[in-house]
Coordinates of C-alpha atoms and ligand atoms in Angstrom, one line a residue:
M211 CA -14.5 48.6 14.7
S212 CA -12.6 47.9 17.9
K213 CA -9.0 46.6 18.0
S214 CA -10.0 44.4 20.9
A215 CA -12.3 42.4 18.7
P216 CA -10.6 39.2 17.5
A217 CA -9.3 38.5 14.1
I218 CA -9.5 35.1 12.4
V219 CA -6.4 33.7 10.7
W220 CA -7.7 31.1 8.3
F221 CA -5.0 28.5 7.6
R222 CA -5.4 26.6 4.3
E223 CA -2.3 25.7 2.2
D224 CA 0.1 27.6 4.5
L225 CA 0.5 25.3 7.5
R226 CA 3.4 27.2 9.1
L227 CA 4.2 30.0 11.6
T228 CA 7.4 31.1 9.9
D229 CA 7.2 33.5 7.0
N230 CA 3.4 33.4 6.9
P231 CA 2.3 36.8 5.6
A232 CA -1.3 36.5 6.7
L233 CA -0.4 35.5 10.2
H234 CA 2.3 38.2 10.3
A235 CA -0.2 40.9 9.4
A236 CA -2.8 39.5 11.8
V237 CA -0.3 39.7 14.7
A238 CA 0.7 43.2 13.6
S239 CA -3.0 44.2 13.9
H240 CA -2.7 43.6 17.7
R241 CA -6.1 41.9 17.8
P242 CA -6.7 38.6 19.8
L243 CA -6.4 35.8 17.2
V244 CA -8.6 32.9 16.4
L245 CA -6.4 30.5 14.5
L246 CA -8.7 28.3 12.4
F247 CA -8.5 25.4 10.0
I248 CA -11.6 24.3 8.1
H249 CA -12.0 20.8 6.7
D250 CA -14.2 21.6 3.8
E251 CA -15.5 18.7 1.8
A252 CA -18.9 20.2 1.6
T253 CA -18.5 23.1 -0.8
D254 CA -19.3 22.1 -4.4
G255 CA -16.5 22.2 -6.9
L256 CA -13.6 21.8 -4.4
R257 CA -11.5 18.7 -5.3
P258 CA -11.2 16.4 -2.2
H259 CA -7.7 15.4 -1.2
G260 CA -6.5 12.0 -2.2
G261 CA -5.7 9.3 0.3
A262 CA -2.0 10.0 0.7
S263 CA -2.6 13.8 0.9
K264 CA -5.1 13.2 3.7
W265 CA -2.4 11.1 5.5
W266 CA 0.0 14.1 5.2
L267 CA -2.6 16.7 6.2
D268 CA -3.5 14.8 9.3
K269 CA 0.2 14.9 10.5
S270 CA 0.8 18.4 9.3
L271 CA -2.2 19.7 11.2
R272 CA -1.1 17.9 14.4
A273 CA 2.3 19.5 14.0
L274 CA 0.9 23.0 13.5
A275 CA -1.4 22.6 16.5
K276 CA 1.5 21.6 18.6
T277 CA 3.6 24.6 17.5
I278 CA 0.6 26.9 18.1
D279 CA 0.1 25.4 21.5
A280 CA 3.7 26.0 22.4
A281 CA 3.2 29.7 21.4
G282 CA 0.4 29.9 23.9
A283 CA -2.7 29.7 21.6
R284 CA -4.8 27.1 20.1
L285 CA -5.6 25.8 16.6
T286 CA -9.4 25.5 16.1
F287 CA -10.6 22.7 13.9
R288 CA -14.0 22.9 12.3
S289 CA -15.6 21.0 9.4
G290 CA -18.3 22.0 6.9
K291 CA -18.8 24.6 4.2
S292 CA -16.1 27.3 4.7
A293 CA -18.6 30.2 4.5
D294 CA -20.8 28.7 7.1
V295 CA -18.0 27.9 9.5
L296 CA -16.6 31.4 9.2
D297 CA -20.1 32.8 10.0
D298 CA -20.3 30.5 13.1
I299 CA -16.9 31.6 14.3
I300 CA -17.7 35.3 13.7
R301 CA -20.9 34.9 15.7
E302 CA -19.3 33.0 18.5
T303 CA -16.3 35.4 19.0
G304 CA -17.4 38.7 17.6
A305 CA -14.4 38.7 15.2
E306 CA -14.2 41.7 13.0
A307 CA -11.3 40.8 10.7
V308 CA -10.2 37.8 8.6
F309 CA -6.7 37.2 7.3
W310 CA -5.7 34.5 4.8
N311 CA -3.1 33.6 2.2
R312 CA -4.3 33.3 -1.4
R313 CA -5.0 30.2 -3.4
Y314 CA -4.7 29.9 -7.2
D315 CA -7.0 27.1 -8.4
K316 CA -10.3 28.3 -9.7
P317 CA -12.8 26.7 -7.3
E318 CA -10.9 27.9 -4.3
R319 CA -10.4 31.4 -5.9
D320 CA -14.1 31.6 -6.6
L321 CA -15.0 30.5 -3.1
D322 CA -12.6 33.0 -1.5
A323 CA -14.0 35.8 -3.7
R324 CA -17.6 35.0 -2.7
I325 CA -16.6 34.9 1.0
K326 CA -14.7 38.1 0.8
E327 CA -17.5 40.0 -0.9
D328 CA -20.0 38.7 1.6
L329 CA -17.9 39.5 4.7
T330 CA -16.8 42.9 3.5
G331 CA -20.4 43.7 2.7
R332 CA -21.1 43.0 6.4
G333 CA -18.4 45.2 7.6
I334 CA -15.8 42.6 8.3
D335 CA -12.2 43.4 7.2
V336 CA -10.8 40.8 4.9
S337 CA -7.1 40.9 4.0
S338 CA -5.3 38.4 1.8
Y339 CA -1.6 37.8 1.0
N340 CA 0.9 35.7 -1.1
A341 CA 2.5 32.9 0.9
R342 CA 2.7 30.3 -1.8
L343 CA 4.6 31.6 -4.7
L344 CA 7.7 33.7 -5.5
N345 CA 5.5 35.5 -8.1
E346 CA 1.8 35.4 -8.3
P347 CA 0.6 34.4 -11.8
W348 CA -0.4 37.9 -12.9
A349 CA 2.9 39.4 -11.8
V350 CA 4.9 38.0 -14.7
E351 CA 3.6 39.0 -18.1
T352 CA 5.0 39.0 -21.6
N353 CA 5.5 42.3 -23.4
A354 CA 2.2 41.7 -25.2
G355 CA 0.5 41.5 -21.8
G356 CA -0.3 37.8 -21.7
Y357 CA 1.2 34.9 -19.7
Y358 CA 4.3 33.0 -20.7
K359 CA 3.6 29.6 -22.4
V360 CA 7.3 28.6 -22.6
F361 CA 9.3 28.0 -19.5
T362 CA 12.7 29.5 -20.4
P363 CA 11.6 33.1 -21.1
Y364 CA 9.1 32.8 -18.2
W365 CA 11.9 32.0 -15.7
K366 CA 14.3 34.5 -17.2
Q367 CA 11.8 37.2 -16.3
A368 CA 10.2 35.7 -13.2
R369 CA 13.5 35.4 -11.3
Q370 CA 14.1 39.1 -11.7
C371 CA 10.7 39.9 -10.1
V372 CA 11.1 38.0 -6.9
D373 CA 9.8 40.0 -3.8
A374 CA 12.7 41.8 -2.2
R375 CA 11.1 41.6 1.3
D376 CA 12.9 39.8 4.1
T377 CA 11.3 36.6 5.3
Y378 CA 9.3 36.9 8.5
G379 CA 10.6 35.0 11.6
R380 CA 8.5 32.5 13.5
H381 CA 5.9 33.9 15.8
K382 CA 6.8 32.5 19.2
T383 CA 3.9 34.0 21.2
L384 CA 0.3 34.1 20.1
S385 CA -2.9 34.7 22.0
G386 CA -6.6 34.8 21.6
P387 CA -9.9 33.5 22.9
K388 CA -10.6 29.8 23.4
V389 CA -13.0 28.6 20.8
D390 CA -14.7 25.2 20.6
S391 CA -12.8 22.8 18.4
E392 CA -13.6 19.5 16.7
S393 CA -11.1 16.7 17.2
L394 CA -8.8 15.8 14.4
D395 CA -9.3 12.1 15.3
D396 CA -12.9 12.4 14.1
W397 CA -12.0 13.5 10.6
G398 CA -10.7 10.1 9.6
L399 CA -7.7 11.5 7.6
H400 CA -5.4 8.7 8.6
P401 CA -6.3 5.4 6.8
T402 CA -7.7 2.6 8.9
R403 CA -9.4 0.0 6.8
P404 CA -6.7 -1.0 5.9
D405 CA -3.9 1.2 7.1
W406 CA -1.7 1.2 4.0
S407 CA 0.7 3.9 5.4
A408 CA 3.3 1.7 7.0
G409 CA 5.9 2.7 4.4
F410 CA 5.4 6.5 4.9
G411 CA 7.6 6.5 8.0
D412 CA 10.5 8.4 6.4
W413 CA 8.5 11.6 6.3
T414 CA 8.2 14.3 9.0
P415 CA 5.2 16.4 8.1
G416 CA 5.1 19.8 9.6
E417 CA 7.1 23.0 9.6
D418 CA 10.0 21.7 11.7
G419 CA 10.3 18.7 9.3
A420 CA 10.3 21.0 6.3
L421 CA 13.0 23.3 7.8
A422 CA 15.1 20.3 8.8
R423 CA 14.9 18.8 5.3
L424 CA 15.9 22.1 3.7
E425 CA 18.8 22.4 6.1
E426 CA 20.0 18.9 5.4
F427 CA 19.7 19.3 1.7
L428 CA 21.6 22.7 1.7
D429 CA 24.3 21.2 3.9
G430 CA 25.2 18.6 1.4
P431 CA 23.2 17.1 -1.5
I432 CA 22.5 20.4 -3.2
N433 CA 26.2 20.4 -4.3
G434 CA 25.9 17.9 -7.1
Y435 CA 22.2 18.4 -7.6
K436 CA 22.6 19.3 -11.3
D437 CA 24.2 15.9 -12.1
N438 CA 22.6 13.7 -9.4
R439 CA 19.0 14.9 -9.6
N440 CA 18.3 12.2 -12.2
R441 CA 19.5 9.3 -10.0
P442 CA 16.7 7.5 -8.3
D443 CA 19.1 5.0 -6.9
M444 CA 20.7 7.6 -4.7
D445 CA 19.1 8.4 -1.4
W446 CA 17.8 11.9 -1.5
S447 CA 19.7 13.3 -4.5
T448 CA 16.8 15.8 -4.6
S449 CA 15.4 17.9 -1.8
G450 CA 12.2 15.9 -0.9
L451 CA 10.6 19.2 -0.2
S452 CA 7.6 18.7 -2.5
P453 CA 5.0 17.7 0.1
H454 CA 6.2 20.4 2.5
L455 CA 5.7 22.9 -0.3
R456 CA 2.4 21.5 -1.2
F457 CA 1.0 22.0 2.3
G458 CA 2.8 25.3 2.8
E459 CA 4.9 24.1 5.7
I460 CA 7.6 26.1 4.0
G461 CA 7.3 28.8 1.4
P462 CA 9.4 29.2 -1.8
L463 CA 10.7 32.6 -0.6
Q464 CA 12.4 30.9 2.4
I465 CA 14.0 28.5 0.0
W466 CA 15.0 31.2 -2.4
R467 CA 16.6 33.3 0.3
A468 CA 18.5 30.3 1.9
V469 CA 19.9 29.1 -1.5
H470 CA 21.0 32.6 -2.4
A471 CA 22.6 33.1 1.0
G472 CA 24.5 29.8 0.5
M473 CA 25.7 30.8 -2.9
E474 CA 26.9 34.2 -1.6
A475 CA 28.7 32.5 1.3
G476 CA 30.3 30.0 -1.1
S477 CA 28.8 26.9 0.6
I478 CA 26.5 26.2 -2.4
H479 CA 27.9 25.9 -5.9
E480 CA 26.2 28.4 -8.2
K481 CA 25.5 25.9 -11.0
D482 CA 23.7 23.6 -8.5
G483 CA 21.9 26.4 -6.6
L484 CA 20.6 28.0 -9.8
H485 CA 19.5 24.6 -11.2
F486 CA 17.6 23.8 -8.0
L487 CA 15.9 27.2 -8.0
S488 CA 14.9 26.7 -11.6
E489 CA 13.0 23.6 -10.5
I490 CA 11.2 25.8 -8.0
G491 CA 10.6 27.9 -11.2
W492 CA 8.8 25.0 -12.8
R493 CA 6.5 25.0 -9.8
E494 CA 5.8 28.7 -10.3
F495 CA 5.3 28.2 -14.1
S496 CA 2.8 25.3 -13.4
H497 CA 0.8 27.5 -11.0
T498 CA 0.6 30.2 -13.7
L499 CA -0.6 27.6 -16.3
L500 CA -3.3 26.4 -13.8
F501 CA -4.3 30.0 -13.0
Y502 CA -5.0 30.8 -16.7
N503 CA -6.3 27.3 -17.6
P504 CA -8.5 26.2 -14.7
D505 CA -9.3 22.9 -16.3
L506 CA -5.7 21.9 -16.6
A507 CA -6.3 18.6 -14.6
T508 CA -9.0 17.4 -17.0
E509 CA -8.8 19.1 -20.4
N510 CA -5.9 19.1 -23.0
Y511 CA -4.0 22.3 -22.9
N512 CA -3.3 21.7 -26.6
D513 CA -6.7 21.2 -27.9
S514 CA -5.6 19.1 -30.9
F515 CA -5.1 16.2 -28.5
R516 CA -8.9 15.7 -28.5
H517 CA -8.2 13.7 -31.7
M518 CA -5.8 11.3 -29.9
P519 CA -7.2 7.8 -30.3
W520 CA -6.7 6.8 -26.6
R521 CA -7.5 3.2 -25.7
T522 CA -9.6 1.8 -22.8
D523 CA -7.9 -1.1 -21.2
K524 CA -8.7 -1.8 -17.5
A525 CA -6.3 -4.7 -17.2
A526 CA -3.4 -2.6 -18.5
L527 CA -4.3 0.3 -16.2
K528 CA -4.4 -2.0 -13.2
A529 CA -1.0 -3.5 -14.1
W530 CA 0.4 0.0 -14.3
Q531 CA -1.1 1.1 -11.0
T532 CA 0.1 -1.9 -9.1
G533 CA 3.6 -2.1 -10.6
Q534 CA 3.0 -5.3 -12.6
T535 CA 3.9 -4.2 -16.2
G536 CA 6.9 -6.4 -16.5
Y537 CA 9.2 -3.4 -17.0
P538 CA 11.3 -3.2 -13.8
M539 CA 11.9 0.6 -14.0
V540 CA 8.2 1.3 -14.4
D541 CA 7.2 -1.3 -11.7
A542 CA 9.8 0.0 -9.2
G543 CA 8.4 3.5 -9.6
M544 CA 4.8 2.6 -9.2
R545 CA 5.6 0.5 -6.1
Q546 CA 7.7 3.3 -4.6
L547 CA 4.7 5.5 -5.1
W548 CA 2.3 3.1 -3.4
Q549 CA 4.7 2.2 -0.6
T550 CA 6.1 5.7 0.3
G551 CA 3.6 8.2 -1.2
W552 CA 6.4 9.7 -3.4
M553 CA 8.3 8.9 -6.6
H554 CA 11.5 10.3 -8.0
N555 CA 11.0 12.8 -10.8
R556 CA 12.9 10.9 -13.4
V557 CA 10.8 7.8 -12.7
R558 CA 7.6 9.9 -12.7
M559 CA 8.5 10.8 -16.3
I560 CA 9.2 7.2 -17.2
V561 CA 6.0 5.8 -15.8
A562 CA 3.9 8.7 -17.3
S563 CA 5.4 8.2 -20.7
F564 CA 4.8 4.4 -20.4
L565 CA 1.1 5.0 -19.5
T566 CA 0.4 7.5 -22.2
K567 CA 2.6 6.1 -25.0
H568 CA 3.3 2.4 -24.6
L569 CA -0.2 1.7 -23.2
L570 CA -1.9 4.6 -25.1
L571 CA -4.1 5.3 -22.1
P572 CA -5.3 8.9 -21.4
W573 CA -3.1 11.0 -19.2
Q574 CA -6.1 11.9 -17.0
E575 CA -6.0 8.3 -15.7
G576 CA -2.5 8.9 -14.5
E577 CA -3.2 12.3 -13.1
T578 CA -6.1 10.8 -11.1
W579 CA -4.0 7.9 -9.7
F580 CA -1.2 10.2 -8.7
W581 CA -3.7 12.6 -7.1
D582 CA -4.8 9.7 -4.8
T583 CA -1.4 8.2 -4.1
L584 CA 1.1 11.1 -3.9
V585 CA 1.8 12.9 -0.6
D586 CA 2.8 15.9 -2.7
A587 CA -0.3 15.7 -5.1
D588 CA -0.6 19.3 -6.2
P589 CA -3.3 20.7 -8.5
A590 CA -0.8 22.7 -10.5
N591 CA 2.3 20.6 -10.6
N592 CA 0.5 17.3 -11.2
A593 CA -1.7 18.5 -14.0
A594 CA 1.0 20.5 -15.8
S595 CA 3.5 17.6 -15.5
W596 CA 1.1 15.0 -16.8
Q597 CA 0.3 17.1 -19.7
W598 CA 4.0 17.9 -20.2
T599 CA 4.8 14.2 -20.4
A600 CA 1.8 13.3 -22.6
G601 CA 2.8 16.0 -25.1
S602 CA -0.5 17.9 -24.7
G603 CA 0.8 20.5 -22.3
A604 CA 2.5 23.9 -22.5
D605 CA 6.2 23.7 -23.5
A606 CA 5.7 20.0 -23.5
A607 CA 7.9 17.1 -24.4
P608 CA 7.1 16.3 -28.0
Y609 CA 4.7 13.3 -28.3
F610 CA 7.1 11.4 -30.5
R611 CA 9.6 11.4 -27.6
V612 CA 8.8 8.0 -26.1
F613 CA 10.9 7.1 -23.1
N614 CA 12.5 3.7 -23.4
P615 CA 12.0 2.1 -20.0
I616 CA 14.9 -0.2 -20.5
S617 CA 17.6 2.3 -21.5
Q618 CA 16.2 4.8 -19.0
G619 CA 16.8 2.1 -16.4
T620 CA 20.3 1.2 -17.4
K621 CA 21.2 4.9 -17.6
F622 CA 19.7 6.3 -14.4
D623 CA 19.6 3.1 -12.2
E624 CA 23.0 1.9 -13.3
T625 CA 23.7 0.0 -10.1
G626 CA 20.2 -1.5 -10.1
D627 CA 19.8 -0.4 -6.4
Y628 CA 16.5 1.3 -7.1
V629 CA 14.9 -1.6 -8.9
R630 CA 16.2 -4.1 -6.4
R631 CA 14.8 -2.1 -3.6
F632 CA 11.2 -1.9 -4.9
C633 CA 11.1 -5.2 -7.0
P634 CA 12.9 -7.5 -4.5
E635 CA 11.9 -10.6 -6.5
L636 CA 14.5 -9.5 -9.1
K637 CA 17.3 -8.8 -6.7
D638 CA 19.4 -11.8 -7.7
L639 CA 19.3 -11.1 -11.4
P640 CA 22.7 -9.9 -12.8
D641 CA 22.9 -6.2 -13.6
K642 CA 23.0 -7.0 -17.3
Y643 CA 19.4 -8.3 -17.3
L644 CA 17.9 -6.3 -14.4
H645 CA 16.0 -3.8 -16.7
A646 CA 15.0 -6.5 -19.2
P647 CA 14.5 -9.8 -17.4
W648 CA 13.0 -11.4 -20.5
E649 CA 16.3 -11.2 -22.2
A650 CA 18.0 -13.5 -19.6
D651 CA 18.4 -17.2 -20.5
A652 CA 16.5 -19.9 -18.7
A653 CA 19.5 -20.9 -16.5
T654 CA 20.1 -17.3 -15.4
L655 CA 16.5 -16.8 -14.5
K656 CA 16.4 -20.1 -12.6
K657 CA 19.5 -19.2 -10.7
A658 CA 17.9 -15.9 -9.7
G659 CA 14.8 -17.7 -8.6
I660 CA 12.6 -16.0 -11.2
T661 CA 9.8 -17.6 -13.3
L662 CA 8.6 -15.1 -15.7
G663 CA 4.8 -14.9 -15.7
K664 CA 4.7 -16.3 -12.2
T665 CA 7.2 -14.6 -9.8
Y666 CA 7.5 -11.5 -12.1
P667 CA 5.3 -10.6 -15.0
N668 CA 6.2 -10.8 -18.7
P669 CA 6.1 -7.4 -20.4
I670 CA 2.4 -6.4 -20.9
V671 CA 3.4 -4.8 -24.2
D672 CA 6.5 -5.2 -26.4
H673 CA 8.6 -2.1 -26.3
S674 CA 8.9 -1.6 -30.0
V675 CA 5.3 -2.5 -30.7
G676 CA 4.0 -0.1 -28.0
R677 CA 6.3 2.7 -29.3
Q678 CA 5.2 2.2 -32.9
R679 CA 1.5 2.2 -31.8
A680 CA 2.0 5.5 -30.0
L681 CA 3.7 7.1 -33.0
D682 CA 0.9 5.8 -35.3
A683 CA -1.7 7.3 -33.0
Y684 CA 0.2 10.6 -33.1
D685 CA 0.1 10.5 -36.9
T686 CA -3.7 10.0 -36.7
L687 CA -4.0 13.0 -34.4
K688 CA -1.9 15.1 -36.8
E689 CA -4.0 14.1 -39.8
K690 CA -7.2 14.9 -38.1
R691 CA -5.9 18.2 -36.8
D692 CA -4.6 19.2 -40.2
A693 CA -7.9 18.2 -41.8
A694 CA -10.0 20.1 -39.2
Ligands
FAD267 P1 13.4 18.7 -6.2 O1 14.2 18.3 -7.4 O2 14.2 18.9 -4.9 O3 12.8 20.1 -6.6 C1 12.4 21.1 -5.7 C2 11.0 21.5 -5.8 O4 10.8 22.1 -7.1 C3 10.0 20.4 -5.7 O5 9.7 20.1 -4.4 C4 8.8 20.9 -6.5 O6 8.0 21.8 -5.7 C5 9.4 21.7 -7.6 N1 9.6 20.9 -8.8 C6 10.6 20.1 -9.1 N2 10.4 19.6 -10.4 C7 9.2 20.1 -10.8 C8 8.4 19.9 -12.0 N3 8.8 19.2 -13.0 N4 7.3 20.6 -12.1 C9 6.8 21.4 -11.1 N5 7.5 21.6 -9.9 C10 8.7 21.0 -9.8 N6 5.4 17.7 -8.2 C11 4.6 18.0 -7.2 O7 5.0 18.8 -6.3 N7 3.3 17.5 -7.1 C12 2.8 16.7 -8.0 O8 1.6 16.3 -7.9 C13 3.6 16.3 -9.1 N8 3.2 15.4 -10.1 C14 4.0 15.1 -11.1 C15 3.6 14.2 -12.1 C16 4.4 13.8 -13.1 C17 3.8 12.9 -14.2 C18 5.7 14.3 -13.2 C19 6.6 13.9 -14.4 C20 6.2 15.2 -12.3 C21 5.3 15.6 -11.2 N9 5.8 16.5 -10.2 C22 4.9 16.8 -9.2 C23 7.1 17.2 -10.4 C24 8.3 16.5 -9.7 O9 8.3 15.2 -10.0 C25 8.3 16.7 -8.2 O10 8.0 18.0 -7.8 C26 9.6 16.2 -7.6 O11 9.9 14.9 -7.9 C27 9.5 16.4 -6.1 O12 10.7 15.9 -5.4 P2 11.7 16.9 -4.7 O13 10.9 17.8 -3.8 O14 12.8 16.1 -4.2 O15 12.2 17.8 -6.0

């Protein structure tokens, strides 16, 4: 093997030049670099991105290409089966080494293992690294040798095991051979018929956008995070880092180091810093659950939920998806999702509870809809969080905990700013009725320009009826489980 033969850096869920261990190792190998992204919708078993994720990927890849360009190299775009594309590039360039950062969902892991075996069998060096997690799933084990199924003990141990290495700085110069590239424009990642992304404008996909968002968050909103993180009516009371983390434009170790530095310097209050890091911990925990339960997005983690008498109701599902349930807090959330590609965490819990409990529809319907519409749609976080809310997950909210969409609204959107923003047809309703418009008298509704059933829907299910139906369904599950 000659050090003058190129190495391929295969970018996947790590679209950054800063603290990218695979890139860092490839640069250290002193080989010319072929920087490659493969759009693989051809390999069986890989879950295609949803529409909103495709929108993000398009912008993120353009940003990465620009940064690589500024560093003096080029990002090569190819589409097709990953194994075939790598073969082509190896043939075209004579590359003798491949570097990548690891992935944790089963189809991707299996694919990477097959490719690695094949390439090493042909004398190509393959090296892989961790860029995505503070701790890889197998690194945090219980005393008995298994994985943690409860978050608190998991995090207690996991936070002691975080890699002590310094983060790697951004690579400012890169060089390698010119390789034929496809054009991103031909991949159709940006929606055209129709282009529904007009409301996505607040985002800045890419590494620079991620770093700027982290800096902005650590400069202010993080102090107060513990109290304010449940307030969807406040602009960015949370970090907004989820899509950046999803696409690996920033890594959790960069966040971990920056928050600790702030706490040590006294610019970040410890209670807020630690609480924020524990949410990053939930992301780690979710990745562990997915690693050990590859079907987490489709199968109940808690098997007894197979007895749950879920309903089928296309009209109710549609009303939920389009934000027309008649519950302002639910509708505002679903419309925020559709318009901006993101939804506040508190509201995600409210809408997920509403779907699985008030409507008694399977959580998989919600997981699928979120997968298509979230810019941060993540195989681990989405699946684990849906199962958490539905009650079927690990360390889950108990099924009998049914979120009340009215009191959740009055508590967490006290000013009504959130509902008024996403349900403007309700904006003139007094605060008192904003989260339960059907309780307003005819004169109040008239004055606010609202005709229930016409300008805004009547509730598609009565709160107490829906709640009781969910509790009865849960009793059926328990009876069947106990009898089994
Ligand atoms: P912050 O509060 O600033 O948190 C920082 C980071 O911690 C987030 O970016 C995220 O990476 C991680 N995080 C925070 N809360 C959670 C959580 N409960 N579980 C796992 N990781 C968490 N998050 C996704 O990233 N992708 C998803 O597809 C996703 N689907 C969800 C579905 C449902 C039904 C629910 C209830 C939650 C879901 N979440 C998902 C978790 C959470 O809602 C988002 O991570 C969070 O709202 C993102 O906003 P933020 O970056 O401002 O969060």
